[in-house]
mmCIF file of C-alpha atoms and ligand atoms in Angstrom:
data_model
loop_
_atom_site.group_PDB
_atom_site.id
_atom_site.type_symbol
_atom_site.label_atom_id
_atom_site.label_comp_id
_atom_site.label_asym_id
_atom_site.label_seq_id
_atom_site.Cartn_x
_atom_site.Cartn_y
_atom_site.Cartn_z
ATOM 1 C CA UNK A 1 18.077 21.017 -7.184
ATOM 2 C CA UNK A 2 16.491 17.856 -7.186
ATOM 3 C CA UNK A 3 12.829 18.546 -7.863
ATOM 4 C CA UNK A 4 10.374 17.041 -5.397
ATOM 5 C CA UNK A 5 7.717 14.411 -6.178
ATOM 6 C CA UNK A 6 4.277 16.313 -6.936
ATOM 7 C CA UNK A 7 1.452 15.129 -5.060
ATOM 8 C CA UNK A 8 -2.480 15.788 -4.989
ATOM 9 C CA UNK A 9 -4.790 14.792 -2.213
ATOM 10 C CA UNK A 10 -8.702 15.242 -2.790
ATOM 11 C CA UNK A 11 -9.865 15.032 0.546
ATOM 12 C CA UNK A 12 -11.604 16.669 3.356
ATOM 13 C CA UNK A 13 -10.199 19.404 5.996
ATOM 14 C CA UNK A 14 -10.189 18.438 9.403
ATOM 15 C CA UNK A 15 -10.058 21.949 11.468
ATOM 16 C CA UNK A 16 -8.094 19.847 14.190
ATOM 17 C CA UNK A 17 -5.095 19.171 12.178
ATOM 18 C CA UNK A 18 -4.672 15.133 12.845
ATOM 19 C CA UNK A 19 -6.560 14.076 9.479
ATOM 20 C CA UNK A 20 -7.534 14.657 6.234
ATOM 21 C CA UNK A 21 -5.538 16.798 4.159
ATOM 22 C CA UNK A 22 -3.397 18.620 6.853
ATOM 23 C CA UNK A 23 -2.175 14.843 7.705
ATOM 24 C CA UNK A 24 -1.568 14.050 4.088
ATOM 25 C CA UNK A 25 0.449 17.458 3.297
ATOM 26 C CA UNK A 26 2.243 17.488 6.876
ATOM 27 C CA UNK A 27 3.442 13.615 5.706
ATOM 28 C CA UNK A 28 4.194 14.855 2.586
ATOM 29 C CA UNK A 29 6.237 17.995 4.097
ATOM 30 C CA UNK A 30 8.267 15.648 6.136
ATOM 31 C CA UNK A 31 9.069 13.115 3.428
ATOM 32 C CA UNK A 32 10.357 15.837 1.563
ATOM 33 C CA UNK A 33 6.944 15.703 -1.577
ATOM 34 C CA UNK A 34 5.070 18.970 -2.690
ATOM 35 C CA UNK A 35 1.371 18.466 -1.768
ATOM 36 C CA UNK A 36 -1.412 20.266 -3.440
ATOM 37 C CA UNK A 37 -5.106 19.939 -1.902
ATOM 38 C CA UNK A 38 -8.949 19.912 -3.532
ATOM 39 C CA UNK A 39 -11.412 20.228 -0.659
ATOM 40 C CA UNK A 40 -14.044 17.585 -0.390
ATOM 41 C CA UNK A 41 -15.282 19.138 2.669
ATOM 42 C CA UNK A 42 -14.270 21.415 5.794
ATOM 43 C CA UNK A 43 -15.218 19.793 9.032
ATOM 44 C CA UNK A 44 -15.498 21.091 12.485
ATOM 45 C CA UNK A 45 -13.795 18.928 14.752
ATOM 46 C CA UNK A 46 -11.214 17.961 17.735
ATOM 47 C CA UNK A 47 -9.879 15.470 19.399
ATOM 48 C CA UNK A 48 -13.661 14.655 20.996
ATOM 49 C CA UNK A 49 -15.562 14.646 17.837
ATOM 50 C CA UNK A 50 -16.887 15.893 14.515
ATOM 51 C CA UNK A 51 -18.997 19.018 15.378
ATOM 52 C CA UNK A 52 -19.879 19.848 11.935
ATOM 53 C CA UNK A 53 -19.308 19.273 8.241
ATOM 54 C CA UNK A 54 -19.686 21.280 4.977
ATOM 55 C CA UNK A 55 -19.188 19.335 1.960
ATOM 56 C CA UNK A 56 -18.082 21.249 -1.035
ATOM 57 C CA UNK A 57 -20.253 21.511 -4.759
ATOM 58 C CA UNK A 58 -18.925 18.863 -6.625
ATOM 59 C CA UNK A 59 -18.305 21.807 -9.389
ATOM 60 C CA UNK A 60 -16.090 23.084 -7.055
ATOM 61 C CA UNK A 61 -13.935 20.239 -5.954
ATOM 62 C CA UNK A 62 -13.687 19.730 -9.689
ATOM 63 C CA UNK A 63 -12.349 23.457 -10.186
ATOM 64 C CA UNK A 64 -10.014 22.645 -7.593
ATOM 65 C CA UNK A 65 -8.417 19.406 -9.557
ATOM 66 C CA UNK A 66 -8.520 20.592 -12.887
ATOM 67 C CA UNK A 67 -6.852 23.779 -11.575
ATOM 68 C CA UNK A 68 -3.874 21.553 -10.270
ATOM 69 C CA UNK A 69 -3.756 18.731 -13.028
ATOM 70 C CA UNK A 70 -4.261 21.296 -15.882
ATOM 71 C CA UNK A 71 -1.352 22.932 -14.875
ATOM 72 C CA UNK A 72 1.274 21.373 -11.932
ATOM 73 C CA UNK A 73 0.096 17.632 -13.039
ATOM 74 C CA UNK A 74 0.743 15.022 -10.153
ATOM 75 C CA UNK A 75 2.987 11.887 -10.002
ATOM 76 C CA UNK A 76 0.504 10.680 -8.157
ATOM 77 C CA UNK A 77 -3.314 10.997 -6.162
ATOM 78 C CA UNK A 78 -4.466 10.305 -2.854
ATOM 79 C CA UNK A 79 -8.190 10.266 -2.322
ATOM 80 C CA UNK A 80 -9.863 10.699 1.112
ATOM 81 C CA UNK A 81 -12.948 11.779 2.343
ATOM 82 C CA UNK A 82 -15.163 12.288 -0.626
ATOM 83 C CA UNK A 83 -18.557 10.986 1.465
ATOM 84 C CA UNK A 84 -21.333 11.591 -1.262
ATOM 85 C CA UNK A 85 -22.049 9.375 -4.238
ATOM 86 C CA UNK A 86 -22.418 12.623 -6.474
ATOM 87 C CA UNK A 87 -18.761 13.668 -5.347
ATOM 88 C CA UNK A 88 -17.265 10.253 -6.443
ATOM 89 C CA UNK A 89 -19.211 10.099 -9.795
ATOM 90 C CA UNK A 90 -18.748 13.521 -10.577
ATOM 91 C CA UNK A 91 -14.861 13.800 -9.419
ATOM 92 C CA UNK A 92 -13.783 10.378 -10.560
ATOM 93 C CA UNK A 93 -14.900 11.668 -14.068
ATOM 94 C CA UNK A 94 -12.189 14.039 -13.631
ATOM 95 C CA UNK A 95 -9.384 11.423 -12.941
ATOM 96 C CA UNK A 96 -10.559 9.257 -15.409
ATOM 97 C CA UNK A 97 -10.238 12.288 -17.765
ATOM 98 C CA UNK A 98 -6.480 13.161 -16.893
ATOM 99 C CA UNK A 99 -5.475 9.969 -15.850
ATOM 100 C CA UNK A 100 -2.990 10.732 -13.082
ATOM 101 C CA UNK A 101 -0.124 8.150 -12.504
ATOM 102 C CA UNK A 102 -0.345 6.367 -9.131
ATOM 103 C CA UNK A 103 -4.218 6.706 -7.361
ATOM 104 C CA UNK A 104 -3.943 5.746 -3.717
ATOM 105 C CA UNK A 105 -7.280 5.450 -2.664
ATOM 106 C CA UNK A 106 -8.519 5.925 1.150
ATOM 107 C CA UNK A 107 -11.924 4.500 1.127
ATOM 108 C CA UNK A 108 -13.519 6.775 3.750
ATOM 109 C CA UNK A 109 -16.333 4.930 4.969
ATOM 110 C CA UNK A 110 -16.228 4.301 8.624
ATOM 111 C CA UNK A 111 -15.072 5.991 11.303
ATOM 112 C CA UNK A 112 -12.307 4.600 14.083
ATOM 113 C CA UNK A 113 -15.330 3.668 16.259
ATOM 114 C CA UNK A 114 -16.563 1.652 13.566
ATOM 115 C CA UNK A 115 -19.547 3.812 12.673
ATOM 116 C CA UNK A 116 -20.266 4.003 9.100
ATOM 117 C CA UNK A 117 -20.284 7.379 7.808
ATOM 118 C CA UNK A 118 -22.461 7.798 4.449
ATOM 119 C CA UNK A 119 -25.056 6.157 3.057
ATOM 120 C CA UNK A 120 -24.816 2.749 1.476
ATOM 121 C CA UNK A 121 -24.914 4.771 -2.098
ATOM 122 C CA UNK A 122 -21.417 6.086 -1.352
ATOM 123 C CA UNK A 123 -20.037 2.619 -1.049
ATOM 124 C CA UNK A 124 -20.947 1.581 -4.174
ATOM 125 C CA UNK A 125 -20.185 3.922 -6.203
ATOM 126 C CA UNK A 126 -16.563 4.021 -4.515
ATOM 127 C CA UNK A 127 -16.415 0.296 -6.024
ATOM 128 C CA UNK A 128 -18.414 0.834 -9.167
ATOM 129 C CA UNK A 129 -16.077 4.121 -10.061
ATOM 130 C CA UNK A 130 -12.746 4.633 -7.691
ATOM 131 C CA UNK A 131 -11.948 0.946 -7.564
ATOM 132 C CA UNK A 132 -11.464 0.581 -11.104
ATOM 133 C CA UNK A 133 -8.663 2.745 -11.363
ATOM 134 C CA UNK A 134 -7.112 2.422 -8.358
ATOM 135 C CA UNK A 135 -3.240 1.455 -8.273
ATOM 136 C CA UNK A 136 -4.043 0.896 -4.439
ATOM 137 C CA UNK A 137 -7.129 0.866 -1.788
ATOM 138 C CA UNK A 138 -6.611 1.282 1.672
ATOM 139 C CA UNK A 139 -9.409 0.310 4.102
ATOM 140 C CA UNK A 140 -9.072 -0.055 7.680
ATOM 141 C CA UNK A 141 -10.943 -3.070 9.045
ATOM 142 C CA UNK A 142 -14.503 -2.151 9.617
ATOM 143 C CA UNK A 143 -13.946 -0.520 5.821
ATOM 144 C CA UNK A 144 -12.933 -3.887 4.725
ATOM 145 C CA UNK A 145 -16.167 -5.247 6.377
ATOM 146 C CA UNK A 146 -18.427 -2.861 5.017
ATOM 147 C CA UNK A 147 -17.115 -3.263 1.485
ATOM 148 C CA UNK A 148 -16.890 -6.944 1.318
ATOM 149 C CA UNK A 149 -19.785 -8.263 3.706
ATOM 150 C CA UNK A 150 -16.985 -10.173 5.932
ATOM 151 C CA UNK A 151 -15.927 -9.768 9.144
ATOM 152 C CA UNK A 152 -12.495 -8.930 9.476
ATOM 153 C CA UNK A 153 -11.256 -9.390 12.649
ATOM 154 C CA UNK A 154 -8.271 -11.827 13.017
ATOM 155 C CA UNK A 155 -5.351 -11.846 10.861
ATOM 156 C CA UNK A 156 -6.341 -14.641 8.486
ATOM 157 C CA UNK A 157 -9.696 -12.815 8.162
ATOM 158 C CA UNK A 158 -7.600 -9.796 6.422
ATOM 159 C CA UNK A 159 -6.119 -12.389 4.464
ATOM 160 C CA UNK A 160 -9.203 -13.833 3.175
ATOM 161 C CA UNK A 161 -10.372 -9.727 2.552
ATOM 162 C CA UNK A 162 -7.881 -8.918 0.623
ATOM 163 C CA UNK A 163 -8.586 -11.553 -2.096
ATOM 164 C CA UNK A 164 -12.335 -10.565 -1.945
ATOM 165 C CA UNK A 165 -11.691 -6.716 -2.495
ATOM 166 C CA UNK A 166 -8.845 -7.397 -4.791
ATOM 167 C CA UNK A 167 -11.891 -8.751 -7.321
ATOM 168 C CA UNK A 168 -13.550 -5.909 -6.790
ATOM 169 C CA UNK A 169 -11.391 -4.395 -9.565
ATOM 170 C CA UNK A 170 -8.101 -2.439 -7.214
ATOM 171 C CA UNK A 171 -4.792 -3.720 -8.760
ATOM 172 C CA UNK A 172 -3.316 -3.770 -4.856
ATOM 173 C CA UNK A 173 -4.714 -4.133 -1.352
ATOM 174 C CA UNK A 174 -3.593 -2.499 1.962
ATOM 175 C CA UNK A 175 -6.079 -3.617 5.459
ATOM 176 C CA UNK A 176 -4.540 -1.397 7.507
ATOM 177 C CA UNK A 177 -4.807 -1.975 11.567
ATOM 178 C CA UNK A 178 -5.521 -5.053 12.602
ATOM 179 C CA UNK A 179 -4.060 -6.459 15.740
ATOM 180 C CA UNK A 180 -2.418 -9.790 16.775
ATOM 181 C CA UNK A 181 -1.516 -10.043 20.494
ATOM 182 C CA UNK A 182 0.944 -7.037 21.129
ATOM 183 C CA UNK A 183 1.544 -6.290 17.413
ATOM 184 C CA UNK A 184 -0.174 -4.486 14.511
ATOM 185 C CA UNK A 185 -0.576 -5.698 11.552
ATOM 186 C CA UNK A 186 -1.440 -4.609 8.188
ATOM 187 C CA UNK A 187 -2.137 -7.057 5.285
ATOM 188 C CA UNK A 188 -0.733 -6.199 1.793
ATOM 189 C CA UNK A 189 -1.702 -7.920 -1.280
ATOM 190 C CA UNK A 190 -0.836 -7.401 -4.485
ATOM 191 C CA UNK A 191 -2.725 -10.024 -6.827
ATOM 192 C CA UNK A 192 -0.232 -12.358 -6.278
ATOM 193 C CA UNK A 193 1.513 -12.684 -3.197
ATOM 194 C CA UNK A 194 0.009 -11.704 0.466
ATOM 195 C CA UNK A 195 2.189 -9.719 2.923
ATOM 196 C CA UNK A 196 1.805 -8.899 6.031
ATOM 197 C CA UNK A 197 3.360 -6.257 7.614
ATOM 198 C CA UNK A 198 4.386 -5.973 11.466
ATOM 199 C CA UNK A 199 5.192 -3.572 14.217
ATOM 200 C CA UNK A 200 5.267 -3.535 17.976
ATOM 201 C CA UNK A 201 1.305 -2.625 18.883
ATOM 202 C CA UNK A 202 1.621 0.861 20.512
ATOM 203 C CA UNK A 203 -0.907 1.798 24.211
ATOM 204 C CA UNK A 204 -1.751 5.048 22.826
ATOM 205 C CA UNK A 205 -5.665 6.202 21.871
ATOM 206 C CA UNK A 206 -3.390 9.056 19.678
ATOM 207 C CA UNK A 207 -4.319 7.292 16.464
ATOM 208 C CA UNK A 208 -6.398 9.880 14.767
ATOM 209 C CA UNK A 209 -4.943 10.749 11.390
ATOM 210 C CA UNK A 210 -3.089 7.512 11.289
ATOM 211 C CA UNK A 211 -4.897 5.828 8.168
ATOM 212 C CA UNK A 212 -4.105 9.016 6.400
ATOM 213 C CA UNK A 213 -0.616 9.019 6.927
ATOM 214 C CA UNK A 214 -0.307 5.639 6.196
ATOM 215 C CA UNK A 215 -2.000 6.158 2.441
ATOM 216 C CA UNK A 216 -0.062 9.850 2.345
ATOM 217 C CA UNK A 217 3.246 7.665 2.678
ATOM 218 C CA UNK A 218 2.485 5.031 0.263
ATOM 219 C CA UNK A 219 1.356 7.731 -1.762
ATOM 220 C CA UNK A 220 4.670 9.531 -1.773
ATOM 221 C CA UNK A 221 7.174 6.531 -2.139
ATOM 222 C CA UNK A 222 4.691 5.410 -5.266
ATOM 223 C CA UNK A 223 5.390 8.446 -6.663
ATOM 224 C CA UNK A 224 9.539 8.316 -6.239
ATOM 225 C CA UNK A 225 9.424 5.294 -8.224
ATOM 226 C CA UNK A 226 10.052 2.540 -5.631
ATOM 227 C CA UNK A 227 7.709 0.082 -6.367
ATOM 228 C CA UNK A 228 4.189 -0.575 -4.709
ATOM 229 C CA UNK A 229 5.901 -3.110 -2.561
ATOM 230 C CA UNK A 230 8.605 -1.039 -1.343
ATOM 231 C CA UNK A 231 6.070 1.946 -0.769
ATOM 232 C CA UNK A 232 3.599 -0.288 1.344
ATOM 233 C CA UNK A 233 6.455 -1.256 3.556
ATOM 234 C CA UNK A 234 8.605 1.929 3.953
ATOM 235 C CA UNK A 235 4.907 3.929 4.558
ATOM 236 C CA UNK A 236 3.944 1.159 7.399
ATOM 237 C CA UNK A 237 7.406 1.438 9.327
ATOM 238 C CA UNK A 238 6.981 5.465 8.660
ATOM 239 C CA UNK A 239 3.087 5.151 10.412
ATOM 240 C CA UNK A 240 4.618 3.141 12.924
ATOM 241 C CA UNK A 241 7.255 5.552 13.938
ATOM 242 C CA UNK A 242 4.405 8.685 13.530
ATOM 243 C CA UNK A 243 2.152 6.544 15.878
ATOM 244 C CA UNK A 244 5.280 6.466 18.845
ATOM 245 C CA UNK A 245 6.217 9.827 18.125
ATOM 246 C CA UNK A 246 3.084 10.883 19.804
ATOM 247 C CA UNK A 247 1.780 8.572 21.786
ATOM 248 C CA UNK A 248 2.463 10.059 25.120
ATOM 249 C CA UNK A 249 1.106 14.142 23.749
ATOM 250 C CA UNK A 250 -1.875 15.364 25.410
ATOM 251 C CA UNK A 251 -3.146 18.013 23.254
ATOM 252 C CA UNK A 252 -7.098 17.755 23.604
ATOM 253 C CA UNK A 253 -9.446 15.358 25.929
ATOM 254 C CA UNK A 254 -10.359 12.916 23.207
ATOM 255 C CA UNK A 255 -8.114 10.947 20.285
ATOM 256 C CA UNK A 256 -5.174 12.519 20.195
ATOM 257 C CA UNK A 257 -3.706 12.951 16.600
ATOM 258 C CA UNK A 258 -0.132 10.660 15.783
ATOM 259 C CA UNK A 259 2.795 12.691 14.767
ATOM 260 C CA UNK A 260 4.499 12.414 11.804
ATOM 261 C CA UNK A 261 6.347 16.029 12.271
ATOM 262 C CA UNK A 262 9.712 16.376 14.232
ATOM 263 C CA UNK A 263 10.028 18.605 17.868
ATOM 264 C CA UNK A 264 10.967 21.657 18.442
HETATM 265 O O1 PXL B 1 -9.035 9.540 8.977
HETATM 266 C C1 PXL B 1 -10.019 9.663 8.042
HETATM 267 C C2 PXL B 1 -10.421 11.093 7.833
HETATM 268 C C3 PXL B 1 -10.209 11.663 6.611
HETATM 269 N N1 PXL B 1 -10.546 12.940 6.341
HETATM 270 C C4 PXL B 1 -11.094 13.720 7.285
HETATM 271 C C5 PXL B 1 -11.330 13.213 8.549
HETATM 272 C C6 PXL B 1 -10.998 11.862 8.843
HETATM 273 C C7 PXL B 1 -11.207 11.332 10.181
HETATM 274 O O2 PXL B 1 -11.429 12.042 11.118
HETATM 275 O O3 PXL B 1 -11.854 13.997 9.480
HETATM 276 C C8 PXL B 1 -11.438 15.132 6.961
#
């Protein structure tokens, strides 16, 4: 048997199912990865909202990677929602102790509505600690705003945002959902050359869980060896497909999750 890729996502639980880790280990169940999980957090939430959220001891979430790395080891790391500045100090310790190959980091800061999330603490220690030894940082938009003091609307405003968080210390960049006329657009660079990568814009509010694919996907192809390139691109076209896949499900009253899964 060909062994699958092993992959470990420190990140929160969303009790709906579109985000967080059950995204990240249903993308990695489809691409054909093993996923392992440390819980961040366990939320309470739907399609309508976040009802409640119970973040986990940083001892714990600790427990929870060293059990995994000790012993499995990962070809590489997705981080999601870590949301406390103790959690990133204390758990970025840990990766900077075992020194995992490929760190994909989701910098969960802001939410789809583009509320911020955590206190302005969190965001600097995400850049003071996570950034510097991340192969990759994801933000969406208002993430990209909130990190670099930009706004980053239009596509040449990515552009310009990638170069700014790119000094920030991340060795690539990935702006993830911007829009330009009836496509979406995502803005890769990787210290040297910009990218941007395009697919047909989708009329669907089912987005939830779609930045986590995204990073899941990347975070999978990173770890079978194809190159950060080739991992940006083939994790965009599989977010694309993920985001028509369930655009037209109504499962809840609120923002439905995309579907990276096959029917039936
Ligand atoms: O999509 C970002 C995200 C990550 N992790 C958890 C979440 C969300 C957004 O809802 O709930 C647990």
């Amino acid at each position: 048997m060909d062994e699958p890729v092993k992959l470990l996502t420190i990140g929160g639980s969303d009790s709906g199912g579109a985000a967080g880790v059950q995204a990240d280990l249903r993308a990695w169940a489809v691409l054909g990865g093993y996923g392992m999980c440390a819980v961040t957090a366990v939320t309470a939430q739907n399609s309508v909202g976040v009802k409640g959220i119970k973040f986990m001891s940083s001892d714990f979430i600790k427990a929870q990677v060293d059990a995994v790395l000790s012993d499995y080891g990962a070809d590489a790391v997705k981080t999601g929602f870590w949301g406390s500045r103790e959690i990133v100090e204390d758990v970025s310790a840990w990766l900077y102790l075992y020194k995992p190959p490929n760190i994909v980091v989701d910098p969960v800061l802001v939410n789809h509505k583009g509320e911020e999330m955590f206190s302005l603490d969190v965001t600097q220690a995400y850049i003071a600690l996570l950034f510097q030894i991340a192969d990759l940082v994801t933000p969406n938009r208002y993430e990209a705003e909130l990190l670099t003091g930009l706004t980053v609307k239009t596509v040449a405003e990515m552009e310009t945002a990638v170069l700014h968080l790119h000094a920030l210390g991340p060795k690539n960049i990935l702006i993830k959902g911007g829009r330009d006329g009836d496509e979406i657009v995502d803005v890769f660079y990787d210290g040297d050359t910009i990218t941007q990568l395009r697919s047909p814009y989708v009329n669907t509010s089912n987005t939830h869980g779609s930045g986590d694919t995204l990073s899941a996907a990347v975070c999978y192809w990173l770890a079978r060896g194809v190159g950060m390139g080739t991992a940006v691109s083939r994790a965009h076209q599989f977010t694309a497909q993920a985001i028509r896949s369930g655009a037209g499900w109504r499962l809840g009253a609120g923002h439905g999750p995309v579907w990276a899964g096959t029917k039936g």
